[in-house]
Structures are given as structure tokens and as C-alpha cells.
PDB file of C-alpha atoms and ligand atoms in Angstrom:
ATOM      1  CA  MET S   1     -11.860 -17.862   8.728  1.00 72.00           C
ATOM      2  CA  SER S   2      -8.927 -16.160   7.092  1.00 89.00           C
ATOM      3  CA  LEU S   3      -9.187 -12.543   6.052  1.00 95.00           C
ATOM      4  CA  ARG S   4      -9.640 -11.618   2.408  1.00 98.00           C
ATOM      5  CA  ILE S   5      -7.226  -8.939   1.189  1.00 98.00           C
ATOM      6  CA  ALA S   6      -7.072  -6.922  -2.033  1.00 98.00           C
ATOM      7  CA  VAL S   7      -3.769  -5.225  -2.882  1.00 98.00           C
ATOM      8  CA  LEU S   8      -3.499  -2.154  -5.121  1.00 98.00           C
ATOM      9  CA  GLY S   9      -0.111  -1.091  -6.470  1.00 98.00           C
ATOM     10  CA  SER S  10       1.522   0.794  -9.311  1.00 98.00           C
ATOM     11  CA  GLY S  11       5.084  -0.497  -9.233  1.00 98.00           C
ATOM     12  CA  SER S  12       7.432  -3.251  -8.163  1.00 98.00           C
ATOM     13  CA  GLY S  13       5.198  -4.696  -5.467  1.00 98.00           C
ATOM     14  CA  SER S  14       7.876  -5.585  -2.938  1.00 98.00           C
ATOM     15  CA  ASN S  15       5.425  -4.691  -0.168  1.00 98.00           C
ATOM     16  CA  CYS S  16       2.807  -6.937  -1.740  1.00 98.00           C
ATOM     17  CA  GLN S  17       5.457  -9.663  -1.723  1.00 98.00           C
ATOM     18  CA  SER S  18       6.021  -9.050   1.987  1.00 98.00           C
ATOM     19  CA  ILE S  19       2.303  -9.700   2.544  1.00 98.00           C
ATOM     20  CA  PHE S  20       2.532 -12.931   0.526  1.00 98.00           C
ATOM     21  CA  ASN S  21       5.572 -13.950   2.595  1.00 98.00           C
ATOM     22  CA  ALA S  22       3.838 -13.195   5.893  1.00 98.00           C
ATOM     23  CA  ILE S  23       0.879 -15.343   4.827  1.00 98.00           C
ATOM     24  CA  ASP S  24       3.178 -18.186   3.768  1.00 98.00           C
ATOM     25  CA  ASP S  25       5.153 -18.272   6.992  1.00 97.00           C
ATOM     26  CA  GLY S  26       2.040 -18.073   9.169  1.00 96.00           C
ATOM     27  CA  ARG S  27       2.411 -14.521  10.490  1.00 95.00           C
ATOM     28  CA  LEU S  28      -0.817 -13.505   8.796  1.00 97.00           C
ATOM     29  CA  ASP S  29      -3.982 -15.591   8.624  1.00 96.00           C
ATOM     30  CA  ALA S  30      -5.139 -14.083   5.350  1.00 97.00           C
ATOM     31  CA  GLU S  31      -5.505 -14.628   1.642  1.00 97.00           C
ATOM     32  CA  VAL S  32      -4.764 -12.129  -1.121  1.00 98.00           C
ATOM     33  CA  VAL S  33      -7.743 -12.624  -3.421  1.00 98.00           C
ATOM     34  CA  ILE S  34      -6.874 -10.008  -6.034  1.00 98.00           C
ATOM     35  CA  VAL S  35      -4.053  -7.649  -7.008  1.00 98.00           C
ATOM     36  CA  LEU S  36      -4.960  -4.595  -9.088  1.00 98.00           C
ATOM     37  CA  SER S  37      -2.776  -2.044 -10.788  1.00 98.00           C
ATOM     38  CA  ASP S  38      -3.295   1.128 -12.777  1.00 98.00           C
ATOM     39  CA  ASN S  39      -0.074   0.302 -14.630  1.00 97.00           C
ATOM     40  CA  PRO S  40      -0.197  -2.673 -17.005  1.00 97.00           C
ATOM     41  CA  ASP S  41       3.611  -3.040 -16.830  1.00 97.00           C
ATOM     42  CA  ALA S  42       3.840  -3.020 -13.032  1.00 98.00           C
ATOM     43  CA  TYR S  43       5.814  -5.941 -11.671  1.00 98.00           C
ATOM     44  CA  ILE S  44       3.292  -6.274  -8.837  1.00 98.00           C
ATOM     45  CA  LEU S  45       0.983  -7.927 -11.401  1.00 98.00           C
ATOM     46  CA  GLU S  46       3.671 -10.446 -12.308  1.00 98.00           C
ATOM     47  CA  ARG S  47       4.222 -11.276  -8.633  1.00 98.00           C
ATOM     48  CA  ALA S  48       0.507 -12.000  -8.313  1.00 98.00           C
ATOM     49  CA  ARG S  49       0.404 -14.131 -11.461  1.00 98.00           C
ATOM     50  CA  GLN S  50       3.402 -16.172 -10.327  1.00 98.00           C
ATOM     51  CA  ARG S  51       1.508 -16.938  -7.150  1.00 98.00           C
ATOM     52  CA  GLY S  52      -1.697 -17.785  -8.971  1.00 98.00           C
ATOM     53  CA  VAL S  53      -3.465 -14.744  -7.570  1.00 98.00           C
ATOM     54  CA  ARG S  54      -5.934 -12.936  -9.792  1.00 98.00           C
ATOM     55  CA  ALA S  55      -4.153  -9.913 -11.313  1.00 98.00           C
ATOM     56  CA  GLU S  56      -6.074  -7.134 -13.055  1.00 98.00           C
ATOM     57  CA  VAL S  57      -5.363  -3.794 -14.651  1.00 98.00           C
ATOM     58  CA  MET S  58      -7.605  -0.835 -13.910  1.00 97.00           C
ATOM     59  CA  ASP S  59      -8.130   1.378 -16.921  1.00 96.00           C
ATOM     60  CA  CYS S  60      -7.754   4.945 -15.645  1.00 96.00           C
ATOM     61  CA  GLN S  61      -8.901   6.345 -18.983  1.00 91.00           C
ATOM     62  CA  GLY S  62      -5.576   7.922 -19.920  1.00 92.00           C
ATOM     63  CA  TYR S  63      -5.381  10.124 -16.818  1.00 94.00           C
ATOM     64  CA  LYS S  64      -1.849  10.310 -15.457  1.00 92.00           C
ATOM     65  CA  ASN S  65      -2.685  10.911 -11.791  1.00 92.00           C
ATOM     66  CA  LYS S  66      -6.454  11.024 -11.455  1.00 95.00           C
ATOM     67  CA  PHE S  67      -8.337   7.989 -10.150  1.00 96.00           C
ATOM     68  CA  PRO S  68     -11.647   8.469 -12.000  1.00 96.00           C
ATOM     69  CA  LEU S  69     -14.656   8.195  -9.712  1.00 96.00           C
ATOM     70  CA  GLU S  70     -16.433   5.738 -11.978  1.00 96.00           C
ATOM     71  CA  VAL S  71     -13.373   3.467 -11.860  1.00 97.00           C
ATOM     72  CA  GLN S  72     -13.446   3.674  -8.049  1.00 97.00           C
ATOM     73  CA  GLU S  73     -17.179   2.902  -8.061  1.00 97.00           C
ATOM     74  CA  ALA S  74     -16.648  -0.168 -10.233  1.00 97.00           C
ATOM     75  CA  LEU S  75     -13.748  -1.254  -8.044  1.00 98.00           C
ATOM     76  CA  ALA S  76     -15.825  -0.856  -4.869  1.00 98.00           C
ATOM     77  CA  ALA S  77     -18.508  -3.073  -6.406  1.00 98.00           C
ATOM     78  CA  GLN S  78     -15.965  -5.659  -7.541  1.00 98.00           C
ATOM     79  CA  LEU S  79     -14.224  -5.844  -4.167  1.00 98.00           C
ATOM     80  CA  THR S  80     -17.562  -6.063  -2.353  1.00 98.00           C
ATOM     81  CA  GLU S  81     -18.581  -8.893  -4.674  1.00 98.00           C
ATOM     82  CA  LEU S  82     -15.286 -10.654  -3.876  1.00 98.00           C
ATOM     83  CA  LYS S  83     -16.065 -10.282  -0.157  1.00 98.00           C
ATOM     84  CA  VAL S  84     -12.836  -8.405   0.452  1.00 98.00           C
ATOM     85  CA  ASP S  85     -12.269  -7.509   4.124  1.00 97.00           C
ATOM     86  CA  LEU S  86      -9.211  -5.268   3.785  1.00 98.00           C
ATOM     87  CA  VAL S  87      -7.740  -3.206   0.948  1.00 98.00           C
ATOM     88  CA  CYS S  88      -3.968  -2.682   1.130  1.00 98.00           C
ATOM     89  CA  LEU S  89      -2.389   0.074  -0.922  1.00 98.00           C
ATOM     90  CA  ALA S  90       1.208  -0.862  -1.666  1.00 98.00           C
ATOM     91  CA  GLY S  91       2.908   1.747  -3.809  1.00 97.00           C
ATOM     92  CA  PHE S  92      -0.396   2.813  -5.344  1.00 98.00           C
ATOM     93  CA  MET S  93       0.046   6.268  -6.864  1.00 96.00           C
ATOM     94  CA  ARG S  94      -3.531   7.588  -7.068  1.00 97.00           C
ATOM     95  CA  LEU S  95      -5.750   9.141  -4.407  1.00 96.00           C
ATOM     96  CA  VAL S  96      -8.648   7.049  -3.192  1.00 96.00           C
ATOM     97  CA  LYS S  97     -11.915   8.922  -2.752  1.00 95.00           C
ATOM     98  CA  GLU S  98     -15.457   8.497  -1.496  1.00 93.00           C
ATOM     99  CA  PRO S  99     -16.731   5.602  -3.610  1.00 92.00           C
ATOM    100  CA  LEU S 100     -14.061   3.291  -2.207  1.00 97.00           C
ATOM    101  CA  LEU S 101     -13.749   4.919   1.212  1.00 98.00           C
ATOM    102  CA  ALA S 102     -17.488   4.593   1.806  1.00 97.00           C
ATOM    103  CA  ALA S 103     -17.507   0.943   0.750  1.00 98.00           C
ATOM    104  CA  PHE S 104     -14.549   0.056   3.020  1.00 98.00           C
ATOM    105  CA  PRO S 105     -14.624   2.336   6.081  1.00 96.00           C
ATOM    106  CA  ARG S 106     -11.438   1.880   8.178  1.00 96.00           C
ATOM    107  CA  ARG S 107     -10.606  -1.031   5.939  1.00 98.00           C
ATOM    108  CA  ILE S 108      -8.168   0.624   3.537  1.00 98.00           C
ATOM    109  CA  LEU S 109      -4.520   0.813   4.582  1.00 98.00           C
ATOM    110  CA  ASN S 110      -1.505   2.478   3.008  1.00 98.00           C
ATOM    111  CA  ILE S 111       2.230   2.251   3.546  1.00 98.00           C
ATOM    112  CA  HIS S 112       4.249   5.433   3.239  1.00 98.00           C
ATOM    113  CA  PRO S 113       8.049   5.774   3.271  1.00 98.00           C
ATOM    114  CA  ALA S 114       8.316   8.519   5.914  1.00 98.00           C
ATOM    115  CA  LEU S 115       7.419   9.198   9.522  1.00 98.00           C
ATOM    116  CA  LEU S 116       4.049  10.830   8.921  1.00 98.00           C
ATOM    117  CA  PRO S 117       2.815  13.464   9.396  1.00 98.00           C
ATOM    118  CA  ALA S 118       6.262  14.549   8.180  1.00 98.00           C
ATOM    119  CA  PHE S 119       6.920  14.301   4.442  1.00 98.00           C
ATOM    120  CA  PRO S 120       3.643  13.235   2.828  1.00 97.00           C
ATOM    121  CA  GLY S 121       3.537  12.851  -0.946  1.00 96.00           C
ATOM    122  CA  VAL S 122       5.983  11.466  -3.460  1.00 95.00           C
ATOM    123  CA  GLU S 123       9.600  10.437  -2.852  1.00 96.00           C
ATOM    124  CA  ALA S 124       9.249  11.055   0.858  1.00 97.00           C
ATOM    125  CA  TRP S 125      12.697   9.607   1.636  1.00 96.00           C
ATOM    126  CA  LYS S 126      14.220  12.201  -0.668  1.00 96.00           C
ATOM    127  CA  GLN S 127      12.253  14.947   1.071  1.00 97.00           C
ATOM    128  CA  ALA S 128      13.612  13.726   4.445  1.00 97.00           C
ATOM    129  CA  LEU S 129      17.172  13.726   3.151  1.00 96.00           C
ATOM    130  CA  GLU S 130      16.862  17.174   1.600  1.00 96.00           C
ATOM    131  CA  ALA S 131      15.362  18.556   4.821  1.00 97.00           C
ATOM    132  CA  GLY S 132      18.379  17.285   6.763  1.00 97.00           C
ATOM    133  CA  ALA S 133      16.300  14.948   8.933  1.00 97.00           C
ATOM    134  CA  THR S 134      18.319  12.605  11.140  1.00 96.00           C
ATOM    135  CA  GLN S 135      15.466  10.111  11.454  1.00 96.00           C
ATOM    136  CA  ALA S 136      13.525   8.682   8.565  1.00 98.00           C
ATOM    137  CA  GLY S 137      11.199   5.711   8.520  1.00 98.00           C
ATOM    138  CA  CYS S 138       7.878   4.380   7.341  1.00 98.00           C
ATOM    139  CA  THR S 139       4.250   4.516   8.386  1.00 98.00           C
ATOM    140  CA  VAL S 140       1.187   2.349   7.879  1.00 98.00           C
ATOM    141  CA  HIS S 141      -2.031   4.314   8.215  1.00 98.00           C
ATOM    142  CA  TYR S 142      -5.727   4.128   7.490  1.00 98.00           C
ATOM    143  CA  VAL S 143      -6.596   5.861   4.246  1.00 98.00           C
ATOM    144  CA  ASP S 144      -8.818   8.912   4.230  1.00 97.00           C
ATOM    145  CA  ALA S 145      -9.559  11.348   1.412  1.00 94.00           C
ATOM    146  CA  GLY S 146      -6.327  13.300   1.946  1.00 95.00           C
ATOM    147  CA  MET S 147      -2.819  12.533   0.794  1.00 95.00           C
ATOM    148  CA  ASP S 148      -1.133  10.363   3.470  1.00 96.00           C
ATOM    149  CA  THR S 149      -3.251  11.987   6.202  1.00 97.00           C
ATOM    150  CA  GLY S 150      -5.215   9.101   7.748  1.00 97.00           C
ATOM    151  CA  GLU S 151      -4.883   7.777  11.294  1.00 98.00           C
ATOM    152  CA  ILE S 152      -1.541   6.142  11.934  1.00 98.00           C
ATOM    153  CA  ILE S 153      -1.490   2.443  12.803  1.00 98.00           C
ATOM    154  CA  MET S 154       2.241   1.737  13.153  1.00 98.00           C
ATOM    155  CA  GLN S 155       5.604   3.309  12.353  1.00 98.00           C
ATOM    156  CA  ALA S 156       9.209   2.164  12.130  1.00 98.00           C
ATOM    157  CA  TYR S 157      12.257   4.384  12.478  1.00 98.00           C
ATOM    158  CA  VAL S 158      15.256   4.303  10.179  1.00 98.00           C
ATOM    159  CA  PRO S 159      18.287   6.449  11.008  1.00 98.00           C
ATOM    160  CA  VAL S 160      19.621   8.704   8.274  1.00 97.00           C
ATOM    161  CA  LEU S 161      23.351   7.955   7.914  1.00 97.00           C
ATOM    162  CA  PRO S 162      25.869  10.692   7.075  1.00 94.00           C
ATOM    163  CA  ASP S 163      26.727   9.216   3.669  1.00 95.00           C
ATOM    164  CA  ASP S 164      23.162   8.280   2.704  1.00 97.00           C
ATOM    165  CA  THR S 165      21.957   8.916  -0.812  1.00 97.00           C
ATOM    166  CA  ALA S 166      18.291   8.863  -1.755  1.00 97.00           C
ATOM    167  CA  ALA S 167      18.784   5.309  -3.052  1.00 97.00           C
ATOM    168  CA  THR S 168      20.546   3.897   0.036  1.00 98.00           C
ATOM    169  CA  LEU S 169      18.052   5.507   2.398  1.00 98.00           C
ATOM    170  CA  HIS S 170      15.073   4.271   0.437  1.00 97.00           C
ATOM    171  CA  ALA S 171      16.536   0.752   0.333  1.00 98.00           C
ATOM    172  CA  ARG S 172      16.907   0.698   4.150  1.00 98.00           C
ATOM    173  CA  ILE S 173      13.406   2.101   4.599  1.00 98.00           C
ATOM    174  CA  GLN S 174      12.043  -0.643   2.366  1.00 98.00           C
ATOM    175  CA  VAL S 175      13.630  -3.329   4.553  1.00 98.00           C
ATOM    176  CA  GLN S 176      11.615  -1.909   7.462  1.00 98.00           C
ATOM    177  CA  GLU S 177       8.474  -1.541   5.332  1.00 98.00           C
ATOM    178  CA  HIS S 178       8.499  -5.232   4.585  1.00 98.00           C
ATOM    179  CA  ILE S 179       8.468  -6.023   8.308  1.00 98.00           C
ATOM    180  CA  LEU S 180       6.046  -3.243   9.234  1.00 98.00           C
ATOM    181  CA  TYR S 181       3.245  -3.787   6.726  1.00 98.00           C
ATOM    182  CA  PRO S 182       2.320  -7.346   7.730  1.00 98.00           C
ATOM    183  CA  ALA S 183       2.552  -6.378  11.414  1.00 98.00           C
ATOM    184  CA  ALA S 184       0.302  -3.358  10.876  1.00 98.00           C
ATOM    185  CA  ILE S 185      -2.200  -5.435   8.918  1.00 98.00           C
ATOM    186  CA  LEU S 186      -2.357  -7.814  11.866  1.00 96.00           C
ATOM    187  CA  SER S 187      -2.939  -4.874  14.174  1.00 96.00           C
ATOM    188  CA  ALA S 188      -5.688  -3.496  11.895  1.00 96.00           C
ATOM    189  CA  ILE S 189      -7.349  -6.918  11.784  1.00 94.00           C
ATOM    190  CA  SER S 190      -7.450  -7.045  15.565  1.00 92.00           C
ATOM    191  CA  ARG S 191      -9.307  -3.696  15.549  1.00 91.00           C
ATOM    192  CA  LEU S 192     -11.953  -4.699  12.993  1.00 90.00           C
TER     193      LEU S 192
HETATM  194  C1  GRF D 201       7.099   2.020  -0.979  1.00 53.02           C
HETATM  195  O1  GRF D 201       8.250   2.714  -0.590  1.00 53.02           O
HETATM  196  C2  GRF D 201       5.870   2.560  -0.320  1.00 53.02           C
HETATM  197  O2  GRF D 201       6.107   3.060   0.948  1.00 53.02           O
HETATM  198  C3  GRF D 201       5.480   3.672  -1.254  1.00 53.02           C
HETATM  199  O3  GRF D 201       5.779   3.210  -2.535  1.00 53.02           O
HETATM  200  C4  GRF D 201       6.812   2.234  -2.467  1.00 53.02           C
HETATM  201  C5  GRF D 201       6.280   0.996  -3.130  1.00 53.02           C
HETATM  202  O4  GRF D 201       7.241  -0.007  -3.246  1.00 53.02           O
HETATM  203  N1  GRF D 201       4.095   4.042  -1.049  1.00 53.02           N
HETATM  204  P1  GRF D 201       6.834  -1.476  -3.750  1.00 53.02           P
HETATM  205  O5  GRF D 201       6.095  -1.315  -5.056  1.00 53.02           O
HETATM  206  O6  GRF D 201       5.996  -2.093  -2.669  1.00 53.02           O
HETATM  207  O7  GRF D 201       8.135  -2.191  -3.937  1.00 53.02           O
END
């Protein structure tokens, strides 16, 4: 039976698209049953709608960064009801806490645009560039209550080129992300 995935994102959703693509070309025996965003204008919602996947907005009660616990509790109940096996964060900009973590132990994944544990947090590719790193990359990891601190599942390296700008580096990292995330999901599935 194919695995049931929920995707949470706040932005463009190119990583969500890479999951759709991996399902369509048979790399991933899974179904995305719902896409949720905290941002009503996020293109990730449009990608889901175009595919006929349920797309919903989470109302974070006007908080800019906080992920209110009662919203997480309601989400945990909804995803349990939908019999979701795996929750994939794909550019989701809020920290997941106990209500969700407890409902989906070792079943929440995140993709981060740096070689963790180096450069957690926002705009990690920019942090790498500013630190003068020669290697950048991306990481898929299990989510814990910290920021980008959970156990690493898979990583991909991306060299930093001498003339890289934040935009060119991020673009090359994203190419690798789109390969890495479906592969890491497959790896996580095999460990369930
Ligand atoms: C990616 O770079 C991901 O690593 C980070 O946020 C970005 C989301 O991009 N967490 P997209 O919305 O999947 O295009």
C-alpha cells in the first residue's frame, strides 16, 4: 500500500513539486494527501490545487513566526484522521513542537539548504557564502523540537564557486534538493 504524505510549506513549493514528480515517475510509491501552508498566497498551494491535491491554509492567528500550539494540536488530529504516514516540511518557516512531534514520532522530515549541523536557520546558503565556506549543500533530517537539529538522513554537497552570489548558490543547491528529498523520503520509509 502506498505511503500517505502530508506536505507543509510557506513558499514556492519547488520541493513539494519534486515529491510530486518522484511519485509520477515511479521513484516513490506514495501519495500526497494534503498540502498545508501558513501563507495563503504561497505558490505551494497552487501546485497542489493544479494536481487535484487538497490544499489548506493554516490560520496562525496573526503571529509572524510562532506556530501556535492549538494550531499544531488541530493539525495533529487532522493528519491522524487522514491516516498520514509521513509529514514533509518543504520550506515551512515555523518551528514544529510537541503536539505534532508526539503524534508523528520519527515521521516528520525537513529539508534544509546547508550541510547541517553547519548553518541552521534562515538563508543558510547566504550564511555559507558569508562565512567563506568552499562547500555548501543540503540536508534532509528528522524534525525535533530544535531549529534544524534533528538526526540527519541524507546530505548532498554543492561546491561554492568563486563568482557565486547568494542567488546562484541557492539555485544550484535547489537543483540538488529536488533530487535529495525524494531519495531521503525513500530512505526514511525503509526505516519505518
Ligand atoms: C528550500 O531551499 C528549503 O531547503 C528551505 O526552504 C526552501 C524552500 O523552497 N527549507 P521551495 O518552497 O521548496 O521552493
